[in-house]
Each structure stands twice: as structure tokens, then as C-alpha cells.
Coordinates of C-alpha atoms in Angstrom, one line a residue:
X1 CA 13.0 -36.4 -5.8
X2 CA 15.3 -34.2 -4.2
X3 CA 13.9 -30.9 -3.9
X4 CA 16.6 -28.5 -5.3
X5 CA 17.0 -30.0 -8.3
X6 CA 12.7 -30.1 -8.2
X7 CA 13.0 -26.8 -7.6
X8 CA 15.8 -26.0 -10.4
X9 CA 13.2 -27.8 -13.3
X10 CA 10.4 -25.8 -12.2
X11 CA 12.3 -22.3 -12.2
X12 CA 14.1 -23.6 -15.5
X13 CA 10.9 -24.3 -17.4
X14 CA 10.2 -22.5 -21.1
X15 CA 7.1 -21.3 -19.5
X16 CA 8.8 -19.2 -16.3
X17 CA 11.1 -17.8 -18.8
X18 CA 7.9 -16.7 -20.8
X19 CA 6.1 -15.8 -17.8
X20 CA 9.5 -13.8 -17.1
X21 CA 9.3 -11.4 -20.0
X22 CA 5.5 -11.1 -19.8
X23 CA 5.7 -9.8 -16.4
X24 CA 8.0 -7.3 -17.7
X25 CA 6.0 -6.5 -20.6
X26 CA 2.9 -5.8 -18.0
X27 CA 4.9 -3.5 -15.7
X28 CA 6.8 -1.7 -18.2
X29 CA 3.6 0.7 -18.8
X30 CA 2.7 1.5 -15.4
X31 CA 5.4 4.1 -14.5
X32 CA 5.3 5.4 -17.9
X33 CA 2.4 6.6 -17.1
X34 CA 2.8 6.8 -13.1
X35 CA 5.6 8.5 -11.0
X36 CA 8.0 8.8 -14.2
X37 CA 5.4 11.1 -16.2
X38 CA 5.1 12.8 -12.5
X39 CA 8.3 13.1 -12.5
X40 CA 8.5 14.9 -16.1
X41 CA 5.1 16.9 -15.3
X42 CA 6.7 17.7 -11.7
X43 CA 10.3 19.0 -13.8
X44 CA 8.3 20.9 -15.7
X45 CA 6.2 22.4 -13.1
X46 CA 2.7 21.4 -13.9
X47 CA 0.7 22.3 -10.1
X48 CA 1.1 19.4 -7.7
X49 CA -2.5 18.8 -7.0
X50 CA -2.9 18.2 -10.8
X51 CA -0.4 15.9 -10.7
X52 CA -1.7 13.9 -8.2
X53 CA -5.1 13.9 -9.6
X54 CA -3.5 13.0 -12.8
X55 CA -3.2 8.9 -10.7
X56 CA -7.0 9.2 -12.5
X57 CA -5.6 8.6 -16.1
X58 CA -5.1 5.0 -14.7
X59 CA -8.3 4.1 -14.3
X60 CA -8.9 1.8 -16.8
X61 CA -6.7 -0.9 -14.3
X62 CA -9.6 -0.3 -12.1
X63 CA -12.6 -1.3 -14.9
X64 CA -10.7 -4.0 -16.8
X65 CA -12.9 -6.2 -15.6
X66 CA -16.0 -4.3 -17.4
X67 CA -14.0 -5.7 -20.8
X68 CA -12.5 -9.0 -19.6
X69 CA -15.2 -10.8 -20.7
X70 CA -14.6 -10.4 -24.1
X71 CA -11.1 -11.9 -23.7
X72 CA -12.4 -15.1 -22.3
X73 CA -15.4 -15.3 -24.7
X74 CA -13.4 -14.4 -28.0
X75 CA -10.4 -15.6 -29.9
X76 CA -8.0 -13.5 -31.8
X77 CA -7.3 -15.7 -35.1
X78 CA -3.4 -16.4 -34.4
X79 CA -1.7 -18.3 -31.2
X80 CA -4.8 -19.0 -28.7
X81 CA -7.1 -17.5 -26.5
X82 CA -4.4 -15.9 -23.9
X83 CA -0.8 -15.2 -26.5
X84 CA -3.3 -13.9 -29.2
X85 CA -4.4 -11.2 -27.3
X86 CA -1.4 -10.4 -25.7
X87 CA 0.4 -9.5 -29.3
X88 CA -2.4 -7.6 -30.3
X89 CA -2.2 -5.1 -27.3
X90 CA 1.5 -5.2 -27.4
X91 CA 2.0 -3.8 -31.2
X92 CA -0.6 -1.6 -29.9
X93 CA 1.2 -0.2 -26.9
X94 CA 4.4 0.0 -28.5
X95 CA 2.5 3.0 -31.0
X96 CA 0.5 4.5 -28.0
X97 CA 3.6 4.9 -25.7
X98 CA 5.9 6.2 -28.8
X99 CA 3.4 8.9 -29.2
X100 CA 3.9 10.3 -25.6
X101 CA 7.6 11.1 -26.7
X102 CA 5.8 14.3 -28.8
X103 CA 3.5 15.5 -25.4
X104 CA 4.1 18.8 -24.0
X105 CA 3.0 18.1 -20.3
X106 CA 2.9 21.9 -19.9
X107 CA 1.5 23.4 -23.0
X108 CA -1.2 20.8 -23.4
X109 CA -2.3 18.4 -19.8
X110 CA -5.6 17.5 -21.4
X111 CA -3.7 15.9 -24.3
X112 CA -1.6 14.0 -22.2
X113 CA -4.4 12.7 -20.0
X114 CA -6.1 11.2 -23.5
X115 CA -2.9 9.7 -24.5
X116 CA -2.0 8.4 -20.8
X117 CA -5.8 6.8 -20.9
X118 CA -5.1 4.9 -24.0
X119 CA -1.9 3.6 -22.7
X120 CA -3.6 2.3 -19.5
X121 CA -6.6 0.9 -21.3
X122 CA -4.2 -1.3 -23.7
X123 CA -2.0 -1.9 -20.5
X124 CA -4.7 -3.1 -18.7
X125 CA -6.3 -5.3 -21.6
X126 CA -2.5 -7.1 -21.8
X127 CA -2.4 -7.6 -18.2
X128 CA -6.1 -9.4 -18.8
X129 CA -4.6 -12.0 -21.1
X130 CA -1.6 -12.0 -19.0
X131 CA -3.0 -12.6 -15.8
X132 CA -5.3 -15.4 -17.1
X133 CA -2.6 -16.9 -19.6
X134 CA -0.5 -17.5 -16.3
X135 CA -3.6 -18.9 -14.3
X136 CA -4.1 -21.2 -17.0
X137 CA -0.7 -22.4 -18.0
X138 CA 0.5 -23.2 -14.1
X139 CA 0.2 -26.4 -12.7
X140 CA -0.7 -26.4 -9.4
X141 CA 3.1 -27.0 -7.4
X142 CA 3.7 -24.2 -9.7
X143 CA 1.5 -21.3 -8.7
X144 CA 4.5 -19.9 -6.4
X145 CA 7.1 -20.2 -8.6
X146 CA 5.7 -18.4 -11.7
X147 CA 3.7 -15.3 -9.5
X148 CA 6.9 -14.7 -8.2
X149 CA 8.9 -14.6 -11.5
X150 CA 5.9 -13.0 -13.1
X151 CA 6.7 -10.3 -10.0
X152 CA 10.4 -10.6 -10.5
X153 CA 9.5 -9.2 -14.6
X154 CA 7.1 -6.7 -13.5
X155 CA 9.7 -5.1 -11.0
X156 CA 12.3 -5.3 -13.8
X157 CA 10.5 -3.3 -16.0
X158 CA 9.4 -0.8 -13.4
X159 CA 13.6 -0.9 -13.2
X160 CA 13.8 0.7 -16.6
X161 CA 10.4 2.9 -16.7
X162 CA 11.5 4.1 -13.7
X163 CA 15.1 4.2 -12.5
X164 CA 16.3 4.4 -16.1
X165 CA 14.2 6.7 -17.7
X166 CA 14.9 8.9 -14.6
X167 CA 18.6 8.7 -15.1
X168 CA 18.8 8.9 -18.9
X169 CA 16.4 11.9 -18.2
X170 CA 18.5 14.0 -16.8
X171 CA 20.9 13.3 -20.3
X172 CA 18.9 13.6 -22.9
X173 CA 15.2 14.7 -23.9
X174 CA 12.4 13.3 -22.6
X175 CA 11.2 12.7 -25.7
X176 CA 13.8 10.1 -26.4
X177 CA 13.2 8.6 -23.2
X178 CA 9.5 7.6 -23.8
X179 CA 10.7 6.4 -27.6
X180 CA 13.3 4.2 -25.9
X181 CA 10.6 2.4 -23.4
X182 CA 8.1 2.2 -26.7
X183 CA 11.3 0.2 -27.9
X184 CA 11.7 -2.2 -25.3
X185 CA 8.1 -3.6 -25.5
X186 CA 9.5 -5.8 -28.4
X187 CA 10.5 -8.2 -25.8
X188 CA 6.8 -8.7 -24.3
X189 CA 6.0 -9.5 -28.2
X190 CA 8.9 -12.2 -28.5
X191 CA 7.8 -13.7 -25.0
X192 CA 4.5 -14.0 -26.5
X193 CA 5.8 -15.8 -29.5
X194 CA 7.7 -18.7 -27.2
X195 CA 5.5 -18.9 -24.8
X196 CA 3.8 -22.4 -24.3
X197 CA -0.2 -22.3 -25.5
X198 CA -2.2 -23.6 -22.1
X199 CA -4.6 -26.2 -22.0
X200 CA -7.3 -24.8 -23.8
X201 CA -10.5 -25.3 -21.6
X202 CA -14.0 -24.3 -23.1
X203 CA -14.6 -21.1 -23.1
X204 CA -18.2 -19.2 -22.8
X205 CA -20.5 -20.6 -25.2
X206 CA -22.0 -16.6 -25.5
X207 CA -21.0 -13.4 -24.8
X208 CA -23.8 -13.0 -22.1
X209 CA -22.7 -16.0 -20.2
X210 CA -18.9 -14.9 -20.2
X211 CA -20.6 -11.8 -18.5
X212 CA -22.9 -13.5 -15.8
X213 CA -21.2 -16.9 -15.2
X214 CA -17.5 -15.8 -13.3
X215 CA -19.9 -13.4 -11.0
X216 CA -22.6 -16.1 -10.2
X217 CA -20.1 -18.6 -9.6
X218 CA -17.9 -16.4 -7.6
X219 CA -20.4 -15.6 -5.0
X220 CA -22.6 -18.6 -5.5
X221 CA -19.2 -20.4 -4.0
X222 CA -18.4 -17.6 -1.5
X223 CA -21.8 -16.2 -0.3
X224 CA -22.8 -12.8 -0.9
X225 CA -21.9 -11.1 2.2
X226 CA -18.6 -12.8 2.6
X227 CA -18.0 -12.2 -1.0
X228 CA -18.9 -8.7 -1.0
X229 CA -17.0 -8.5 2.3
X230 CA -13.7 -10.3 0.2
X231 CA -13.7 -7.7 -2.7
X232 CA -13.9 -4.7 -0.3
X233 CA -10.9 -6.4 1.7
X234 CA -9.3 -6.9 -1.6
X235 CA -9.8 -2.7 -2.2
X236 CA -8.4 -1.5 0.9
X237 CA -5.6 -3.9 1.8
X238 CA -3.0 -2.3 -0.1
X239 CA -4.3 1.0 0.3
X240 CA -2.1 2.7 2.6
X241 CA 1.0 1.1 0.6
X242 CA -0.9 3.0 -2.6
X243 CA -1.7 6.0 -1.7
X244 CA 2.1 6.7 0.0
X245 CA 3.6 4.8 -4.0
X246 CA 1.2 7.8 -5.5
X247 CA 3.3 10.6 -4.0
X248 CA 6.9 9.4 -3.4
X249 CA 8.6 10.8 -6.2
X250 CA 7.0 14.1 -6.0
X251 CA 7.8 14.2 -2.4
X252 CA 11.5 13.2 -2.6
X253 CA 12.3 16.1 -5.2
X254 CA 10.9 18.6 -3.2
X255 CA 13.2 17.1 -0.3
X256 CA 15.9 18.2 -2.7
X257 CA 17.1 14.6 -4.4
X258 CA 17.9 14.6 -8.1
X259 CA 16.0 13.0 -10.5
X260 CA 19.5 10.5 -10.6
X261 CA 19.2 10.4 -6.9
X262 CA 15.6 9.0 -7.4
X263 CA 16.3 7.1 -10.2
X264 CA 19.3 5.1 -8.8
X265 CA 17.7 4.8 -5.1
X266 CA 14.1 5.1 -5.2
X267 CA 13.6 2.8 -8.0
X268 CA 17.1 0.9 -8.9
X269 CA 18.0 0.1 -5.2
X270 CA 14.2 -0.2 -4.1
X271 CA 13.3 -2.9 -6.8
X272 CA 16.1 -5.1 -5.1
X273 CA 14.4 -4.7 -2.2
X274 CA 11.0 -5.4 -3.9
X275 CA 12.6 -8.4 -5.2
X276 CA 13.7 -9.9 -2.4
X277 CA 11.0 -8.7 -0.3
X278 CA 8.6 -10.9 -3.0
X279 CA 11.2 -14.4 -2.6
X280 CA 11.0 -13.8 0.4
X281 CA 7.2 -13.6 0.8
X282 CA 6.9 -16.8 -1.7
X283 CA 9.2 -19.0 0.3
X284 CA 7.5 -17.7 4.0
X285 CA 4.2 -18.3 2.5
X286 CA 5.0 -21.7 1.5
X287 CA 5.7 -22.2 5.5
X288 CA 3.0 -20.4 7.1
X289 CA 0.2 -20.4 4.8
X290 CA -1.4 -17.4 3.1
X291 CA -3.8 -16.5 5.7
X292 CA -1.1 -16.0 8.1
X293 CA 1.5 -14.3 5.6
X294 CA -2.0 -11.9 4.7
X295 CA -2.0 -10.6 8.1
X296 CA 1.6 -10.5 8.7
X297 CA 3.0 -9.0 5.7
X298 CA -0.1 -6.8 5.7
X299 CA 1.1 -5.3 9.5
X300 CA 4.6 -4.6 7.8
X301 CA 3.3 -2.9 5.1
X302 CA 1.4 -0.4 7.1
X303 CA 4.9 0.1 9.4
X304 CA 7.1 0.3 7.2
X305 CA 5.6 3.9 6.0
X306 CA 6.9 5.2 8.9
X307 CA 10.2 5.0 7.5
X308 CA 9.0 8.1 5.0
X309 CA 7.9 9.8 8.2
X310 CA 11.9 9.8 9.3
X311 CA 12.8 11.3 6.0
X312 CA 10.1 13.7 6.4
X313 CA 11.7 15.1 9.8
X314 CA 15.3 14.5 8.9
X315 CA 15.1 16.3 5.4
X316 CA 17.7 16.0 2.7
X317 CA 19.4 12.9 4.3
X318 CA 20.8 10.5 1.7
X319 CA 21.0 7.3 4.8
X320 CA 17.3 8.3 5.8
X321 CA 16.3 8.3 2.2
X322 CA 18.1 4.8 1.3
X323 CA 16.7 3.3 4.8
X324 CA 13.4 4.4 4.4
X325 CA 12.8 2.9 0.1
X326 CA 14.5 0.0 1.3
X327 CA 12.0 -1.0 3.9
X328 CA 9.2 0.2 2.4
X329 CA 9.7 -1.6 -0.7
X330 CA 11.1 -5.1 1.4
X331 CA 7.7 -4.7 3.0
X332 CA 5.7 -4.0 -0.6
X333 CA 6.9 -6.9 -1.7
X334 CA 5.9 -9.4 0.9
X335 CA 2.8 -8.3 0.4
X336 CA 2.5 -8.7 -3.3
X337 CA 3.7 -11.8 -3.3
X338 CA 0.8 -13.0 -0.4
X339 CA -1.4 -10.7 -2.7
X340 CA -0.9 -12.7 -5.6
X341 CA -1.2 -16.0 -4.4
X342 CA -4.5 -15.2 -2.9
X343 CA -5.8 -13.9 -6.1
X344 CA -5.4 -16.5 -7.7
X345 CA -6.6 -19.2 -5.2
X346 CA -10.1 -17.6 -5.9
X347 CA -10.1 -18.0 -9.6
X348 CA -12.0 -20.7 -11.4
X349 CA -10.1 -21.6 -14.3
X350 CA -12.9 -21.4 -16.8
X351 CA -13.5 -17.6 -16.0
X352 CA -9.7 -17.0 -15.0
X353 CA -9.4 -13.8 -17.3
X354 CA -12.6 -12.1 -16.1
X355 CA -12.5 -13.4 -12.6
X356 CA -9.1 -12.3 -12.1
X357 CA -9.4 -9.3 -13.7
X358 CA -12.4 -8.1 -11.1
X359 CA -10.5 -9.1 -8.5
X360 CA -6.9 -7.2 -9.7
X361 CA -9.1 -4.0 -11.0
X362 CA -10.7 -3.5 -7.3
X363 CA -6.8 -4.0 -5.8
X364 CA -6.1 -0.9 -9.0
X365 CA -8.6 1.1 -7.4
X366 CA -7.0 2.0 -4.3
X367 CA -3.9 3.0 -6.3
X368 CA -5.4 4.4 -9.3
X369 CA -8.9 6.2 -7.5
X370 CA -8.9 6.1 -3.7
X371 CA -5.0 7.5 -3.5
X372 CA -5.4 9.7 -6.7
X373 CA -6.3 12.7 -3.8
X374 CA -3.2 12.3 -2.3
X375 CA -1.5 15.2 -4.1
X376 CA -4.1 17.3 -2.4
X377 CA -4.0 15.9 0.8
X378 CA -0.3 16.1 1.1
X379 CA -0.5 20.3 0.0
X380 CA -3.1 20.9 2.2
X381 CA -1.9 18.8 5.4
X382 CA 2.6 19.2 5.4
X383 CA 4.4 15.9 4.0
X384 CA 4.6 14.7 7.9
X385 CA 0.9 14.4 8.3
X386 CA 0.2 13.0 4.9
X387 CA 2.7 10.3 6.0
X388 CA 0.8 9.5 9.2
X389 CA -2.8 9.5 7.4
X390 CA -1.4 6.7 4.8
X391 CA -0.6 4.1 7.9
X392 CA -4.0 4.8 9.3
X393 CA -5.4 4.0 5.9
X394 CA -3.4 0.5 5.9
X395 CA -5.9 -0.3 9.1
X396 CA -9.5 -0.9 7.7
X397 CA -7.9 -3.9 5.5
X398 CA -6.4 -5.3 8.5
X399 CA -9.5 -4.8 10.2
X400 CA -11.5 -7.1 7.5
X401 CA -9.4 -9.7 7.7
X402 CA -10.8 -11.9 10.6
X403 CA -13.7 -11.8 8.9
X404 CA -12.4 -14.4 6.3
X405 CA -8.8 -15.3 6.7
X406 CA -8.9 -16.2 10.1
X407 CA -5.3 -17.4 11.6
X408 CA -5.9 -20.9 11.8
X409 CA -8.0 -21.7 8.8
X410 CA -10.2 -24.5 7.9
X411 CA -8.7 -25.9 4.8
X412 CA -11.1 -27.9 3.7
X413 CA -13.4 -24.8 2.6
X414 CA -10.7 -22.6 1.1
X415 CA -9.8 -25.0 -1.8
X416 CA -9.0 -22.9 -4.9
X417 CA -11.6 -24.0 -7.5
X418 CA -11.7 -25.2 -10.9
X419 CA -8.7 -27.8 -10.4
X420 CA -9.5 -31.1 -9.2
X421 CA -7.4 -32.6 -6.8
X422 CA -5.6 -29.2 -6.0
X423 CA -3.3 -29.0 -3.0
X424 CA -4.5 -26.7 -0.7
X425 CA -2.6 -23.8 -0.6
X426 CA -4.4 -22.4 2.6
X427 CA -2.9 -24.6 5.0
X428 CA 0.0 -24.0 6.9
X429 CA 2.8 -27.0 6.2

């Protein structure tokens, strides 16, 4: 078959479009309750350290997997195990984020932490059924294709939590910015409606097994050391990229750049970057395997912060500012996209939602609990220093990865499981 048009029927299938509109239903909460509410607690000068502590109220991303089980063992009664879910914590998000349109970030922080909470716990119970929906639903030659529009959704969405919001910010209240974004989660609710219903596979026969299973099996077929050794590589890899994410925005409007400034750059311009950073990552990976894109894309994550170092020195420099989002986010992508993949070549299908959501919660703990200090750091060390401190934390990931994902690997023992017959997606073609 000839392989554009291959590719052109896999990109133009009903489920990418789904998967599409999902991703942006998944990403659309993260900023809304990341570095746009910093940016509204930081207008309205709520102390810096508390708003880089305030990285906590995302912690549910970090425990999701404490719940997922219930998600693989239980059925909602409409549209399947994965869409039924999904609508449930969508209608429920849509009244969560609506109500952070009447917080007063000044007047009452403890309020605002409840109702951020809430917003990451539903977030984070979508992303669940989202995550596992998309396991299940791919075929195996499709794996790359729907991560990356998945990714391509995501970054849309932190397109208009972020760089919108910002913009229409500095035009209207923000009040009516936050009842806006409520708004636009409509469209994760009609994805959910068109999507395709997976193959449904048995799920759990009890709650208890939906629990123990997708642990046992995981380092049953890993080992314990290498599989304890895997989830601490999966916490720290991203970790310098996470803990510099944390404390951009604050950073850049002390610098002096307007909240349109940010809005347009940081986020408009940098999620083109992201974006083609992530096709970009999908189509090297397909070449050189994802060991080799781990360790590559993981080196130019940790460099490219050195880009925020430059703006650092430089000061209110429009060029430095555009140069430096640019590369940093290029480079953020290529490492999602690697990321990604490698996530889910350790799921078992069976267990996807509560497998994959252990293995995405310990990749949410570096941004949402190991980089939630980075507001103090930053205060107490000068923006320059801060910037240095977040490459050396990039190293300890790198440092891991000989340990499993060596350069050449073997590919007959780093199979993903739960799919018979699967092309291995560790070796380099």
C-alpha cells in the first residue's frame, strides 16, 4: 500500500478525530489551574512563594492511580467502560471550573486551593478514562499516530487556557475568563459522544483484584528492582523540564512582559513549537527507536533550559524571550512524544486505566510535588541560579537510563504486553 495515503487513512480515522478533542478536553484544565491562575494570583499579588507552593493543589495528577481502579473495575450505565466515564467527569468539570470565575485569589487563597483541588481530582479522573480509552481503542500501527494527535489536542487546549485567557485577561474580568474555559469543555462532551466504543476486554472480576492484579503483573513481568528502578526513572526524567514549566510565567512578568506578551509568546507561539517539537519526536522515534529518542530528547530537554538562563542575563529582551520558549518548548515536546510512547509500551491492556494511570501520576509528581518548591527556591537563590539548578535536576533521569533503556536494546524482551503479535516498538527500523 503506498504509505501516504496509509498514513492519510490512519490520521483521517473517526477515532483520531475523537482522540483529537479528548486530548483537548484533558489539557484544557491544567493551566486553569497552573500558570494561568499564577498568573491571576501573581496580578493580584498574592506572595510568590505561595504561589509556587500553590503547584500542590495539583496533586491529585500525582494519586490518580489510588482511584483508577475503580474505573477499570466499574461501569458507568451509559456508552462503555472508557466514554461513560469520561462524560460523567466532563459535566462535572464544566460546574467545578465555572465556579472559579466567583474566587477572590486575594481575599480568600484557602478557598481557591479547595476549588483548584476539585478541579484537578475530576481532571485527573477524565485523563484516567482518557488515557486508557486511547490504550484500548489503538491498534497497534496506530499507537504513534493517535499519542501524537492526542498531544496535538492537549497543547491546543493549553492554547486557549493559557495564551487566550492571558490575552482576553487583560480585556475583560477574570471572572469571565474562567466562565468562558467552563464553556469550551462542551467539546470534550461531544468527542465523547462520537467517539468509537473499544473492544471491550474483561474487566476485573472484583474490586480487590482491579487493585492487586496491574501491580503484580507489572513487576511480576519487570522484576522488582528493575521495576522499581523504571517508576523512579519515570519520576525524575521530566523533572528539570517541570520544575523550570512551574515558574515561567511568574518569572517572565517580573522581567517586565505583559500578560499579552506571555499570552501571545509564551503560550500561542511556544505551543507551535510544542507541536512540532511532538511530530517531530513521533516521526524520529519511528527511525530510531524509543530507547534512543529517550536518551536523546531527554539530553535536549535538559539544554534547552539554558535558553531561560540568556533571558535571565539579558533582561527585558523581546528576541531572547521568543528564542528561549521556542527551544524550550521544541525540546518539551520531543520528549513528550518519546514519553508517551513509552508509557504506553508498558501497559497491559487488561489493566490499561490503572496501569497507566500509576505510571502518568509518578511523571505528575515531579511537576505537581517535587517542583512545587520552586517558587521558594527561585526567591531565595536570584532567577539565574534557579535556572542552573533546574538542568542539574534534568541529570539523575539521565543517569537511570542505562540501567534499562540501554542504546542498542534487546527487542525480544521489551515487547509491550497484552497484544499478541505486537510489532515491537523498541527496535530501531
Amino acid at each position: 500500500m503506498n504509505p501516504v495515503r496509509s498514513l492519510l487513512q490512519v490520521f483521517g480515522s473517526r477515532k483520531m478525530a475523537a482522540l483529537l478533542f479528548l486530548g483537548f478536553a484533558s489539557g484544557l484544565p491544567l493551566l486553569l489551574i497552573g500558570n494561568t491562575l499564577k498568573a491571576w494570583m501573581t496580578v493580584e499579588q498574592v506572595d510568590l512563594a505561595a504561589i509556587g507552593w500553590f503547584s500542590l493543589a495539583s496533586l491529585p495528577y500525582s494519586l490518580k492511580f489510588l482511584w483508577s481502579p475503580f474505573l477499570d473495575r466499574f461501569t458507568v450505565p451509559w456508552l462503555g467502560r472508557r466514554r461513560g466515564w469520561l462524560i460523567l467527569t466532563q459535566l462535572a468539570l464544566i460546574v467545578a471550573i465555572a465556579i472559579m470565575a466567583f474566587q477572590q485569589p486575594k481575599q480568600a487563597l484557602q478557598l481557591l486551593a479547595i476549588n483548584a483541588i476539585v478541579i484537578a481530582f475530576l481532571s485527573a479522573t477524565q485523563d484516567i478514562a482518557a488515557d486508557a480509552y486511547r490504550t484500548d481503542v489503538l491498534e497497534k500501527l496506530e499507537m504513534g499516530a493517535g499519542a501524537a494527535v492526542f498531544i496535538l489536542g492537549y497543547r491546543i487546549a493549553l492554547l486557549v487556557a493559557g495564551a487566550l485567557a492571558l490575552i482576553l485577561a487583560d480585556r475583560i474580568p477574570w471572572s469571565s475568563v474562567y466562565l468562558l474555559m467552563a464553556g469550551t469543555m462542551a467539546l470534550g462532551i461531544l468527542a465523547t459522544l462520537f467517539a468509537p466504543e473499544p473492544t471491550e476486554t474483561s474487566p476485573p472480576a472484583s474490586l480487590s483484584e482491579a487493585v492487586i492484579l496491574p501491580f503484580g503483573e507489572f513487576f511480576q513481568r519487570q522484576g522488582v528492582l528493575q521495576g522499581f528502578l523504571m517508576l523512579v526513572f519515570i519520576t525524575l526524567y521530566k523533572l528539570g523540564d517541570a520544575l523550570l514549566s512551574n515558574m515561567t510565567t511568574p518569572f517572565l512578568l517580573q522581567v517586565g512582559f505583559t500578560k499579552t506578551d506571555i499570552g501571545a509568546i509564551q503560550v500561542g507561539m511556544g505551543l507551535i513549537a510544542t507541536i512540532v517539537g511532538a511530530l517531530a519526536g513521533g516521526a524520529i522515534l519511528s527511525r530510531i527507536g524509543i530507547n534512543r529518542s529517550l536518551w536523546v530528547f531527554g539530553i535536549l530537554q535538559a539544554v534547552s533550559n539554558f535558553a531561560y538562563l540568556a533571558v535571565a542575563y539579558t533582561g527585558k529582551s523581546y528576541q531572547a524571550m521568543v528564542l528561549a520558549i521556542n527551544i524550550e518548548q521544541f525540546c518539551g515536546g520531543l520528549g513528550t512524544a518519546a514519553f508517551v510512547a513509552f508509557l504506553m509500551s508498558l501497559c497491559n491492556q487488561k489493566f490499561s486505566a490503572t496501569q497507566y494511570a500509576l505510571l502518568s501520576s509518578l511523571m505528575a509528581v515531579s511537576r505537581d510535588i517535587l517542583a512545587s518548591p520552586g517558587g521558594a527556591i527561585a526567591q531565595n537563590t536570584g532567577w539565574p541560579l534557579f535556572f542552573i539548578i533546574t538542568i542539574v535536576a534534568a541529570v539523575p533521569g539521565l543517569l537511570l537510563l542505562p540501567i534499562f533503556a540501554p542504546w542498542n536494546p534487546k527487542p525480544a524482551t521489551m515487547t509491550r504486553p497484552g497484544l499478541e503479535e505486537e510489532e515491537d516498538l523498541w527496535e530501531t527500523k
